[in-house]
Coordinates of N, CA and C in Angstrom, one line a residue:
Chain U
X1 N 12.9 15.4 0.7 CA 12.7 14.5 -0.4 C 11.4 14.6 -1.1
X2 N 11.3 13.9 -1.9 CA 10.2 14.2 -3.1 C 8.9 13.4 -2.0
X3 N 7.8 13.9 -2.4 CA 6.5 12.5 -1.4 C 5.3 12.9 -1.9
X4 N 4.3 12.4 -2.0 CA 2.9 12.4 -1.8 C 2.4 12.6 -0.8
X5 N 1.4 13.7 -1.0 CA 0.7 13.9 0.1 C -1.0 14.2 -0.3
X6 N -2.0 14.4 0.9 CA -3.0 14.7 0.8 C -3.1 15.7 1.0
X7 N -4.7 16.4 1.0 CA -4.7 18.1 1.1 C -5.7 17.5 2.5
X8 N -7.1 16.8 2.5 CA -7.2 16.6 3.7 C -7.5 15.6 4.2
X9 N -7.2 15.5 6.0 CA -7.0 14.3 6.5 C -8.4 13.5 6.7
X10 N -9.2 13.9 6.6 CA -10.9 13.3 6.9 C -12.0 14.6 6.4
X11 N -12.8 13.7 5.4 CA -13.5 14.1 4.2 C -15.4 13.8 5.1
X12 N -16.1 14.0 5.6 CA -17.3 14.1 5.2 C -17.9 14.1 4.2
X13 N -19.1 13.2 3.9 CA -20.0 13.3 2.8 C -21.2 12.5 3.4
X14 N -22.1 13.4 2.5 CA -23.3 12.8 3.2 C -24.2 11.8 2.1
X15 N -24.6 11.0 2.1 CA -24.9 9.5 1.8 C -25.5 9.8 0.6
X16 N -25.3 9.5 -0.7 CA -25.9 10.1 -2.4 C -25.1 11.3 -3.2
X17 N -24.4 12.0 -2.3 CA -23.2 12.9 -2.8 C -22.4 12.5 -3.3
X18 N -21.9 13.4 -4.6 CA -20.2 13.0 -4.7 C -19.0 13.2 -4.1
X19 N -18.1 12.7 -4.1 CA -16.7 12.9 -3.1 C -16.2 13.0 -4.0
X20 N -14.8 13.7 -3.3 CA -13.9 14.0 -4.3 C -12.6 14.2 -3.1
X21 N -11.8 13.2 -3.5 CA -10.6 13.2 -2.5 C -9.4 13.7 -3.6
X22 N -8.3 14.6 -2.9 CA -7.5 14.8 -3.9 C -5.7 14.4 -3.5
X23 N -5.1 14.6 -4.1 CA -3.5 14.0 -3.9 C -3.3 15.0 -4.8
X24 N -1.6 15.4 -4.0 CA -1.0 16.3 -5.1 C 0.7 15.3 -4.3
X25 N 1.2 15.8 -5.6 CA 2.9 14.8 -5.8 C 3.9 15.7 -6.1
X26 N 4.5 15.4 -5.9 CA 5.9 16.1 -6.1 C 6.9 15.8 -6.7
X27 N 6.7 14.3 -6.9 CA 7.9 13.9 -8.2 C 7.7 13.9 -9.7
X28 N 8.0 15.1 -10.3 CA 7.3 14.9 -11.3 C 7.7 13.6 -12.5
X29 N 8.3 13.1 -12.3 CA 8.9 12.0 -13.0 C 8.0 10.6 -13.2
X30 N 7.5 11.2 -11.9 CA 6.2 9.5 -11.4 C 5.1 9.9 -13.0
X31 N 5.1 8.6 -13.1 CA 4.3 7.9 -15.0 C 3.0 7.2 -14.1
X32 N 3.1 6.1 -13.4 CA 2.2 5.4 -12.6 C 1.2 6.3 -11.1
X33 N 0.0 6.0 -11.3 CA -0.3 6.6 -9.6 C -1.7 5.5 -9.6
X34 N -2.0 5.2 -8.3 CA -3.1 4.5 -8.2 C -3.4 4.6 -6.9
X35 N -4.9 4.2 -6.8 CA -5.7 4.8 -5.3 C -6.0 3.5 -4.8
X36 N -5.8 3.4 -4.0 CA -6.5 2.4 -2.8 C -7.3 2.2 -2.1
X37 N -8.6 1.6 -1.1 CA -9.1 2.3 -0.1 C -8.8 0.9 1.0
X38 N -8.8 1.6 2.0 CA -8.4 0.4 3.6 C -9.9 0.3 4.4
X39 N -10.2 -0.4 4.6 CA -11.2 0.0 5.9 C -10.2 -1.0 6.9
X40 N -10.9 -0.5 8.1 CA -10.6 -0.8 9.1 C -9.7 -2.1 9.3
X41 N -8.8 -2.4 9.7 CA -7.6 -3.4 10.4 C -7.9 -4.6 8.9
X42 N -7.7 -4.1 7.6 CA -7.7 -5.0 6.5 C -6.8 -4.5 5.7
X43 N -6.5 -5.2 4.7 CA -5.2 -5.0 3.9 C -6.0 -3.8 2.7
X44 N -5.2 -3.0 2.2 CA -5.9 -1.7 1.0 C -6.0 -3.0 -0.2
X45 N -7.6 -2.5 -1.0 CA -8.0 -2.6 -1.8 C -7.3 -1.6 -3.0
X46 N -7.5 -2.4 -4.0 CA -7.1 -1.2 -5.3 C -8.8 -1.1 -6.1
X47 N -8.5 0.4 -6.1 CA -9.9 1.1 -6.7 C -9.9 1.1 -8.0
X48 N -8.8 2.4 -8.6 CA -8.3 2.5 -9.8 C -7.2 2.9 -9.7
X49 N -6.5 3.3 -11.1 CA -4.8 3.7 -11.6 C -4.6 4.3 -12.8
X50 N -4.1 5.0 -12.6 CA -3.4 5.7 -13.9 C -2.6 5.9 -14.5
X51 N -2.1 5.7 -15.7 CA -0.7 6.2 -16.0 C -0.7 7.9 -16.7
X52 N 0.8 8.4 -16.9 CA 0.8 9.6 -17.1 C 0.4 10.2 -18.6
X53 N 0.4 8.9 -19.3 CA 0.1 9.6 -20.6 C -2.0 9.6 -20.9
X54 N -2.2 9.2 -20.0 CA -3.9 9.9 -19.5 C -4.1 11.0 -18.4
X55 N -5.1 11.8 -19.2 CA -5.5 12.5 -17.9 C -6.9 12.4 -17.0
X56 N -7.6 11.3 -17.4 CA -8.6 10.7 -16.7 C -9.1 9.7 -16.6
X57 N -9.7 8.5 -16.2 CA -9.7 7.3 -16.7 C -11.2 7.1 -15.6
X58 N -11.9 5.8 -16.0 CA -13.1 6.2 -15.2 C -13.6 4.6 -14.8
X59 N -14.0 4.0 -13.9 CA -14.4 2.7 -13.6 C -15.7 2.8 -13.1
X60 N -16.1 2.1 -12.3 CA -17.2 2.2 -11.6 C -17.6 2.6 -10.6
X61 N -18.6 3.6 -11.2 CA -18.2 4.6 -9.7 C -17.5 5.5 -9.2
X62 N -16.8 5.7 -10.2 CA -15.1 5.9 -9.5 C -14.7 6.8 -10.4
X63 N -14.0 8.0 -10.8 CA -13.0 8.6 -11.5 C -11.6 9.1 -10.9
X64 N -11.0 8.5 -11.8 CA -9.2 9.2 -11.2 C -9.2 10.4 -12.7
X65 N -8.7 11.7 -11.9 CA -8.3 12.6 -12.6 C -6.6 13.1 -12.4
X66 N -6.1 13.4 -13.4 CA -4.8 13.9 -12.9 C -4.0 14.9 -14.3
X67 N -3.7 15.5 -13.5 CA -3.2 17.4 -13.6 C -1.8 17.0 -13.8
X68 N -1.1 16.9 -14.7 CA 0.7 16.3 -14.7 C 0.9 18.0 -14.4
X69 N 0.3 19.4 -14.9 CA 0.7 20.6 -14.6 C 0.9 21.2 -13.6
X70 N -0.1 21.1 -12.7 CA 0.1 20.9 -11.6 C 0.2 19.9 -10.2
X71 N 0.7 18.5 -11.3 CA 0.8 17.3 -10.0 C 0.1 17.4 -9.3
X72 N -1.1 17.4 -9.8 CA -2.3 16.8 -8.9 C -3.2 15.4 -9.2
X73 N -3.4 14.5 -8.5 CA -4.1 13.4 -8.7 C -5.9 13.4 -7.8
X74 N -6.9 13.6 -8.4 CA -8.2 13.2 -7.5 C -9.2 11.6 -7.8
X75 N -9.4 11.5 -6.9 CA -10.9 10.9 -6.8 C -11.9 10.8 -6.5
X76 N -12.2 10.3 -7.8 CA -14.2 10.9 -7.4 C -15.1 10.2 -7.3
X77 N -16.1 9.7 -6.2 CA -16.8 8.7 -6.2 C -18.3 9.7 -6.2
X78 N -18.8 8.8 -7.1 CA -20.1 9.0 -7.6 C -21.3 8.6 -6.5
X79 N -22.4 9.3 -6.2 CA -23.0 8.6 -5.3 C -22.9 8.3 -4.2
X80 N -22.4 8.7 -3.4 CA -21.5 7.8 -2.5 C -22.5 7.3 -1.2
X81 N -21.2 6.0 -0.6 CA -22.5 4.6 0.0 C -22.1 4.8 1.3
X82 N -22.8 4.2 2.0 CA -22.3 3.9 3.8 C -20.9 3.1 3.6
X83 N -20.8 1.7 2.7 CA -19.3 1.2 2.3 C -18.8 1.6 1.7
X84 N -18.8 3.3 1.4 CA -17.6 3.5 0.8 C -16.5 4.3 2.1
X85 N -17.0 4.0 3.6 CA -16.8 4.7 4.5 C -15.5 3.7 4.5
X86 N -13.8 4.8 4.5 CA -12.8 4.0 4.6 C -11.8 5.3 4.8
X87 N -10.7 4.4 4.5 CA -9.5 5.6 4.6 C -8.8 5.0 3.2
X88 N -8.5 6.3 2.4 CA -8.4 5.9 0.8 C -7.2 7.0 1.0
X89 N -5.7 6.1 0.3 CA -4.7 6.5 -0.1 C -4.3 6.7 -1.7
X90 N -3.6 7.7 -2.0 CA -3.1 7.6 -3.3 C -1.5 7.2 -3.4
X91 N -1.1 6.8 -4.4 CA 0.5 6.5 -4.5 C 1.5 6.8 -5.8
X92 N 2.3 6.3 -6.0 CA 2.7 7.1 -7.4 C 4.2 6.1 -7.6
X93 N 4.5 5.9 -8.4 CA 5.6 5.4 -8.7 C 6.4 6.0 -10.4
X94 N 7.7 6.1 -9.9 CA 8.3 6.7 -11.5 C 8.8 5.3 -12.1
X95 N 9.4 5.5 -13.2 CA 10.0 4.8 -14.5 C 11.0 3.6 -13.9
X96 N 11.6 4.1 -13.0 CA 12.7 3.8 -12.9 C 12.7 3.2 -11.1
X97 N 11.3 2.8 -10.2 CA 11.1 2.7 -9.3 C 11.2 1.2 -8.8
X98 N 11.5 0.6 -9.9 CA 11.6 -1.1 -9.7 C 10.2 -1.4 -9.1
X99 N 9.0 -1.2 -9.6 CA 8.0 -1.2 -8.9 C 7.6 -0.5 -7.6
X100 N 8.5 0.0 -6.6 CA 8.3 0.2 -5.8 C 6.6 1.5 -5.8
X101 N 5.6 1.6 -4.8 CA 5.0 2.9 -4.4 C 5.1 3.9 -3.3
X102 N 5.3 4.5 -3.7 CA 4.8 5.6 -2.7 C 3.8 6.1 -2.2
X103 N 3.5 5.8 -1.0 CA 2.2 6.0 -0.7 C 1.8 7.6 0.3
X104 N 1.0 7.8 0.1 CA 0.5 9.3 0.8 C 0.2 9.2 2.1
X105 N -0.8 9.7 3.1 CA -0.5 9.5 4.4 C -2.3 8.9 4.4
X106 N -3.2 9.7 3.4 CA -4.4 8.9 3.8 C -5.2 9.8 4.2
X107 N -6.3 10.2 3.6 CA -7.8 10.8 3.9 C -9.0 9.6 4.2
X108 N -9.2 10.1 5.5 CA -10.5 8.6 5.3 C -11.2 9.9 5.5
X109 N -12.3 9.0 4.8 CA -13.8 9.3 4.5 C -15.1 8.7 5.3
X110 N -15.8 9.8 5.5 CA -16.7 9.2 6.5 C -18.5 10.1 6.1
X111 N -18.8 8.5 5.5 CA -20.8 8.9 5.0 C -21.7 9.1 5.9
X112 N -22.2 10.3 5.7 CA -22.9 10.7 6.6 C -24.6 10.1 6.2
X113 N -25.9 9.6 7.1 CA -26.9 9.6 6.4 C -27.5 10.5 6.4
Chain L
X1 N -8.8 -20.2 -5.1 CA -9.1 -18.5 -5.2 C -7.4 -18.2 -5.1
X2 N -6.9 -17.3 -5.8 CA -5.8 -16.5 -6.0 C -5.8 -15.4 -5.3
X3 N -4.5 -15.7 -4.2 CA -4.4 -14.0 -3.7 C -3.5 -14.3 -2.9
X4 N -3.0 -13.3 -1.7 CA -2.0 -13.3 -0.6 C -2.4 -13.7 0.8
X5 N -1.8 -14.6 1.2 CA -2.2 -15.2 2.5 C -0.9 -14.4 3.6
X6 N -1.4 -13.9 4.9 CA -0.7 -13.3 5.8 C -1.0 -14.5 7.0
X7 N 0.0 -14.3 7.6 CA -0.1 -15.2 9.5 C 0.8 -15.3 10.2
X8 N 0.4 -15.2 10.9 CA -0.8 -14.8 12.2 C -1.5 -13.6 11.6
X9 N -2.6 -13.4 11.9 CA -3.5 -12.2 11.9 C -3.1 -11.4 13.0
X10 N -2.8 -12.0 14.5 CA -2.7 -11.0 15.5 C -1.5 -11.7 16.0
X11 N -0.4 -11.2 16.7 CA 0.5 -12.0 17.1 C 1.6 -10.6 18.1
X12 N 1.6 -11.3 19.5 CA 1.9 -11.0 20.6 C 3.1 -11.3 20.8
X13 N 4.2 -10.7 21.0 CA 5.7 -10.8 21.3 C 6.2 -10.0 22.5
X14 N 7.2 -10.6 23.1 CA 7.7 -10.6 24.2 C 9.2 -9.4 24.0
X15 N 9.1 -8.8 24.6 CA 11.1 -7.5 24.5 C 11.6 -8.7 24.0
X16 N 13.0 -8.8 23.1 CA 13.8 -8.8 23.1 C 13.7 -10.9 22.6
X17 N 12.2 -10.8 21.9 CA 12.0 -11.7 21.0 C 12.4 -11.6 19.5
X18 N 12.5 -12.8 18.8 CA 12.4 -12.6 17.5 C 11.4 -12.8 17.1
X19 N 10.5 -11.9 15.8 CA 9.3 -13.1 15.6 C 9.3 -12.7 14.2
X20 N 8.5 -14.1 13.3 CA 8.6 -14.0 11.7 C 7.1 -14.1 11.3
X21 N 7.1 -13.2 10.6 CA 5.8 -13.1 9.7 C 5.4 -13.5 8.5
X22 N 4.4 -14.3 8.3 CA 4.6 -15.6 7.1 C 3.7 -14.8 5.9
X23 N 3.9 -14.9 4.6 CA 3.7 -14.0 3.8 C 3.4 -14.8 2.4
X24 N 2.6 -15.6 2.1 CA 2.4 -16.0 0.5 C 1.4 -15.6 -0.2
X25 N 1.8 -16.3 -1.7 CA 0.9 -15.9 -2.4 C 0.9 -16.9 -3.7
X26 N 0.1 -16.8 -4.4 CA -0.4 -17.9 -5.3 C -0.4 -17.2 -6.7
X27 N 0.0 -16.1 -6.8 CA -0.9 -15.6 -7.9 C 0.3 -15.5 -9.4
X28 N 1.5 -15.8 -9.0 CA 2.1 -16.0 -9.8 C 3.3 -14.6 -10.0
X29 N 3.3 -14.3 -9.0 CA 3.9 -12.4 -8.9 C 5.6 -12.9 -9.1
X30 N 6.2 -12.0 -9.4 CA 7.7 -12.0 -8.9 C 8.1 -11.3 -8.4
X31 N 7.3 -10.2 -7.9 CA 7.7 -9.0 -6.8 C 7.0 -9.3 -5.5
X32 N 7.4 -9.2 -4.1 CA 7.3 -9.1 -3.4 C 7.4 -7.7 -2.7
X33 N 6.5 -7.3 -1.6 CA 6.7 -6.2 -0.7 C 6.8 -6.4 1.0
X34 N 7.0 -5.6 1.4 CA 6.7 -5.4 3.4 C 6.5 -3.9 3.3
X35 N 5.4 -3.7 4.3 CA 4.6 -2.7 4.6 C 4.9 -2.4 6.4
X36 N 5.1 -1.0 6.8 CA 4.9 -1.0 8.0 C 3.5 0.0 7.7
X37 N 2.4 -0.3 8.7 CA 1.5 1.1 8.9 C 1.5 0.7 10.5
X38 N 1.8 2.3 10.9 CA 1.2 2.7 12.3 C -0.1 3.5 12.0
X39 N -0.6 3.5 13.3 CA -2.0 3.9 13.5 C -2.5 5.5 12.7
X40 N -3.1 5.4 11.8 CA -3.5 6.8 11.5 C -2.4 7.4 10.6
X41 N -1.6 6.2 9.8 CA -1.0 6.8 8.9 C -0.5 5.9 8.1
X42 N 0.3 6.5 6.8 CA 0.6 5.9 5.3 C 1.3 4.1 5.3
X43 N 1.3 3.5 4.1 CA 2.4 2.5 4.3 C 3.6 2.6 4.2
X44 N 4.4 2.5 5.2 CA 6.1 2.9 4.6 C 6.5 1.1 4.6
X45 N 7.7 1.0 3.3 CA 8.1 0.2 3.1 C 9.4 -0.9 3.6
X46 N 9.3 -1.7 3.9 CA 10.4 -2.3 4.7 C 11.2 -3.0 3.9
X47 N 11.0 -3.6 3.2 CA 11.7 -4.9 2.3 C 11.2 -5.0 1.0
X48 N 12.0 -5.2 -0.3 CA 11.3 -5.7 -1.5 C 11.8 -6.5 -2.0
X49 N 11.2 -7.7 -3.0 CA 12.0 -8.7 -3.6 C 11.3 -8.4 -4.7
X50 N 12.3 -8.3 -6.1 CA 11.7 -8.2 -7.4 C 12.1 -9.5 -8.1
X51 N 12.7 -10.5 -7.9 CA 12.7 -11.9 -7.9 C 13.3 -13.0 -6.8
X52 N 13.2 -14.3 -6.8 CA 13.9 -15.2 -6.4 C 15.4 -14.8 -6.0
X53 N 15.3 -14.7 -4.5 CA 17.0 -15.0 -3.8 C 17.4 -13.4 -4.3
X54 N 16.8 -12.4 -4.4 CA 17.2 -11.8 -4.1 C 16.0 -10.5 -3.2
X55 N 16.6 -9.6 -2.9 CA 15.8 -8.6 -2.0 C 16.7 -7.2 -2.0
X56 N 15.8 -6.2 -1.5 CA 16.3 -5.2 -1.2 C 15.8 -4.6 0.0
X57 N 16.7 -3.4 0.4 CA 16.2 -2.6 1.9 C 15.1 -1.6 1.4
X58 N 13.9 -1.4 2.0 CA 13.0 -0.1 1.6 C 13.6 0.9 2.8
X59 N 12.6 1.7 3.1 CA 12.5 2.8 3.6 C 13.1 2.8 5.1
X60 N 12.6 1.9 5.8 CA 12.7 1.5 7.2 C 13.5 0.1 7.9
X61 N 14.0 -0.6 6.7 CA 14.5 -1.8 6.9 C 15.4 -2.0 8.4
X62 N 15.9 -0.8 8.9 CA 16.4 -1.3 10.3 C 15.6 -1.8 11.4
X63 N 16.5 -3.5 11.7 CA 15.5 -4.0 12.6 C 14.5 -5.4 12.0
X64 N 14.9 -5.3 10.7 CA 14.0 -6.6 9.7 C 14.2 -7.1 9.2
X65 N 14.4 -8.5 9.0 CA 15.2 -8.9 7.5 C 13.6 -10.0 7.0
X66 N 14.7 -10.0 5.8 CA 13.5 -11.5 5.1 C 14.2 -12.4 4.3
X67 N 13.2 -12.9 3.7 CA 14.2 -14.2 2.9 C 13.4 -14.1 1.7
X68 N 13.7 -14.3 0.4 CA 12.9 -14.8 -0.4 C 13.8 -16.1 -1.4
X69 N 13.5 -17.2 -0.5 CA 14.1 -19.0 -1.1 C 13.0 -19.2 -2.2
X70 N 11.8 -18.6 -2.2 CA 10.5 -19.3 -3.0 C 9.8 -18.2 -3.4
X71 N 9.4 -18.3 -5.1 CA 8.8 -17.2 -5.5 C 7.2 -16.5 -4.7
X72 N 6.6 -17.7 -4.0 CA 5.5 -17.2 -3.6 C 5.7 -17.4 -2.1
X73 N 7.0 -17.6 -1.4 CA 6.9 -17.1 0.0 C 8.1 -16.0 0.0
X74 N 7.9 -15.0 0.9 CA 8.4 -13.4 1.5 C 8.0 -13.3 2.6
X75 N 8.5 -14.4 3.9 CA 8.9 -14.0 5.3 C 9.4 -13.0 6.2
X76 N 8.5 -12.1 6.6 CA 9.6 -10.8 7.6 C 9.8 -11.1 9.4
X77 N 11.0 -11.1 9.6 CA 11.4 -11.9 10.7 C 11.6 -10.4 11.3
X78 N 11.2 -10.0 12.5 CA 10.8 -8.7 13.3 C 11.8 -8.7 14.4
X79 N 13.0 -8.4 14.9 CA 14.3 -8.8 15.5 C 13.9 -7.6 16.9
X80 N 15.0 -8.7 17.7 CA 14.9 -7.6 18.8 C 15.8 -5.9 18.3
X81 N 16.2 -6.1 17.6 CA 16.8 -4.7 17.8 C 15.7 -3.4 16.7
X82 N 14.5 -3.8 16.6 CA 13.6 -2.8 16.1 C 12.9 -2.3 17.2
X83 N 13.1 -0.9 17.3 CA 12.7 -0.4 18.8 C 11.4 -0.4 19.0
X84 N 10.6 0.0 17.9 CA 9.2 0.0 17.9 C 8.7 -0.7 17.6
X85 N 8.5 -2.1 17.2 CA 7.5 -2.6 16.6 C 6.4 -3.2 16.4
X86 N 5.9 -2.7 17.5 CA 4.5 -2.5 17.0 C 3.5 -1.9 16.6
X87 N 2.8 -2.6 15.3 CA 2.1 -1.7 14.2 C 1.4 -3.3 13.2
X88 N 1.1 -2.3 12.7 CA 0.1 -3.5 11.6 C 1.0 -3.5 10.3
X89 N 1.3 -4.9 9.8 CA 2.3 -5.3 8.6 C 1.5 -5.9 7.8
X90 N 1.6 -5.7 6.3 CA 1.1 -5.5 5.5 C 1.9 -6.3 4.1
X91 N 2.0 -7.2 3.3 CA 2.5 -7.9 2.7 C 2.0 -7.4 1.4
X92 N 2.4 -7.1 0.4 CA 2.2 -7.1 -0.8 C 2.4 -8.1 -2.2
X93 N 2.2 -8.1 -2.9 CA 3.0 -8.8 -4.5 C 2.5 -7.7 -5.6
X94 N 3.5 -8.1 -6.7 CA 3.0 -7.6 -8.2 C 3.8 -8.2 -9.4
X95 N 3.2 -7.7 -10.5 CA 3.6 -8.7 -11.7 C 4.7 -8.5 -11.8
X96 N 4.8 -7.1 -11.8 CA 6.0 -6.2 -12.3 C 7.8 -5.7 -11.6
X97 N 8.3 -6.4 -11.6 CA 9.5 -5.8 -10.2 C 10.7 -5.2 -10.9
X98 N 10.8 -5.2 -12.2 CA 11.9 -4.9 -12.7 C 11.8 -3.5 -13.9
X99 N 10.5 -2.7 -13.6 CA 9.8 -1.9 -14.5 C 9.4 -0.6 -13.3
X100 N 8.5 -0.2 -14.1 CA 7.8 1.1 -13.4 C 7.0 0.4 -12.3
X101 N 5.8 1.5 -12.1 CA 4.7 1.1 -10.9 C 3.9 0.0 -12.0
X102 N 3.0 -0.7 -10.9 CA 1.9 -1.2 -11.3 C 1.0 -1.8 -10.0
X103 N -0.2 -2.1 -10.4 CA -0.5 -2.2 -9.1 C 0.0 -3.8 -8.0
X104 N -0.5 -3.4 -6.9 CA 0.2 -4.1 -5.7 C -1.1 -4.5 -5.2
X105 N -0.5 -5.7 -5.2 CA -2.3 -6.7 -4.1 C -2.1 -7.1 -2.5
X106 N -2.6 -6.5 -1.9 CA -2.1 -7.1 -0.7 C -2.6 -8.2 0.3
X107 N -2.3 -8.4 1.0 CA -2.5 -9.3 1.9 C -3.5 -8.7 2.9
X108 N -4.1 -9.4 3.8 CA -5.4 -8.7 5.5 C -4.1 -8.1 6.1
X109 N -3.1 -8.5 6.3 CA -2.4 -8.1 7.4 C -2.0 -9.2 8.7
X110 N -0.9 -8.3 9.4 CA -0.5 -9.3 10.5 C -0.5 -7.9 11.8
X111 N -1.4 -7.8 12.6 CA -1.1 -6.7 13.9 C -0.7 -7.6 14.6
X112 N 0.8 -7.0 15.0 CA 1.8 -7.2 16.0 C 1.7 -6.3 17.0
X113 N 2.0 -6.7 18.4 CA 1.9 -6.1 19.5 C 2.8 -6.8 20.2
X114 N 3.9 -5.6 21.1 CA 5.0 -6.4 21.8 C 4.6 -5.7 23.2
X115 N 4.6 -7.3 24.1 CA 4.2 -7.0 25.6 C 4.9 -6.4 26.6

């Protein structure tokens, strides 16, 4: 079946670098995608989100890029902090998903000083 | 303050118990979610409600049911016949349940452990 996935499962970075976590999907139908991050035994936060008819969108700190050519989704944290130390999922939902997401399996990230 | 309340935070179950996990929210959503995560990996989805009195089965629904009587409660009652269940459960809402994606707010969670 169709899924999201990551490319890797745990990202190093060292404390003032940029990260760049990436998602690639398979449904090409999905219009919605949006990133999350979890730390430890807490419920996922929402970072940012995109829909399909952008290809990049930018918050604080933060960029979501996304490739509809090759169904790829990234994120990019600017700077990065000792809290941005988590496990950050991407997810995607199509048109026709009744809201539901799909979620990926999860790259945590871990700041090095 | 607006958002999703989960409870128990930790909650201990016995083989061949029933137990229900309490799930609200304030924020005015009409979709409802259930989350399973095991350790070291994604959320798969157990239950959804896109309005009042009604629900649907997600991904993993064997083994769970829920109710939704009230737009801002979404109860998951955890039955003896789910073989595994223990893992960390994860409650969601959103605006949107009858449309595309949008985002989803969740709740801290409920870690369940069966003794």
């Amino acid at each position: 079946g169709e899924s999201v996935g990551l490319h890797l499962p745990t990202l190093s970075v060292q404390e003032g670098d940029n990260s760049i976590i990436n998602c690639a999907y398979s449904n090409s139908a999905s219009d919605y995608f949006i990133w999350y991050k979890q730390e430890s035994g807490k419920g996922p936060q929402f970072i940012i989100d995109i829909r399909s008819n952008m290809d990049k969108r930018q918050g604080q700190r933060v960029t979501v890029l996304l490739n509809k050519t090759v169904k790829h989704l990234s994120l990019q944290i600017a700077a990065t902090q000792p809290g941005d130390s988590a496990v950050y999922f991407c997810a995607e939902a199509a048109p026709d998903s009744w809201g539901k997401l799909q979620f990926g399996a999860g790259t945590q990230v871990v700041v090095t000083p | 303050d607006g958002g999703i309340t989960q409870s128990p935070k930790y909650l201990f179950r016995k083989e061949g118990q029933n137990v229900t996990l309490s799930c609200e929210q304030n924020l005015n959503h009409d979709a409802m979610y259930w989350y399973r995560q095991d350790p070291g990996q994604g959320l798969r989805l157990i239950y959804y409600s896109q309005i009042v009195n009604d629900f649907q089965k997600g991904d993993i629904a064997e083994g769970y049911s829920v109710s939704r009587e009230k737009k801002e409660s979404f109860p998951l009652t955890v039955t003896s016949a789910q073989k595994n269940p223990t893992a960390f459960y994860l409650c969601a809402s959103s605006t949107r349940g009858l449309a595309g994606g949008s985002e989803q707010f969740f709740g801290p969670g409920t870690r369940l452990t069966v003794l």
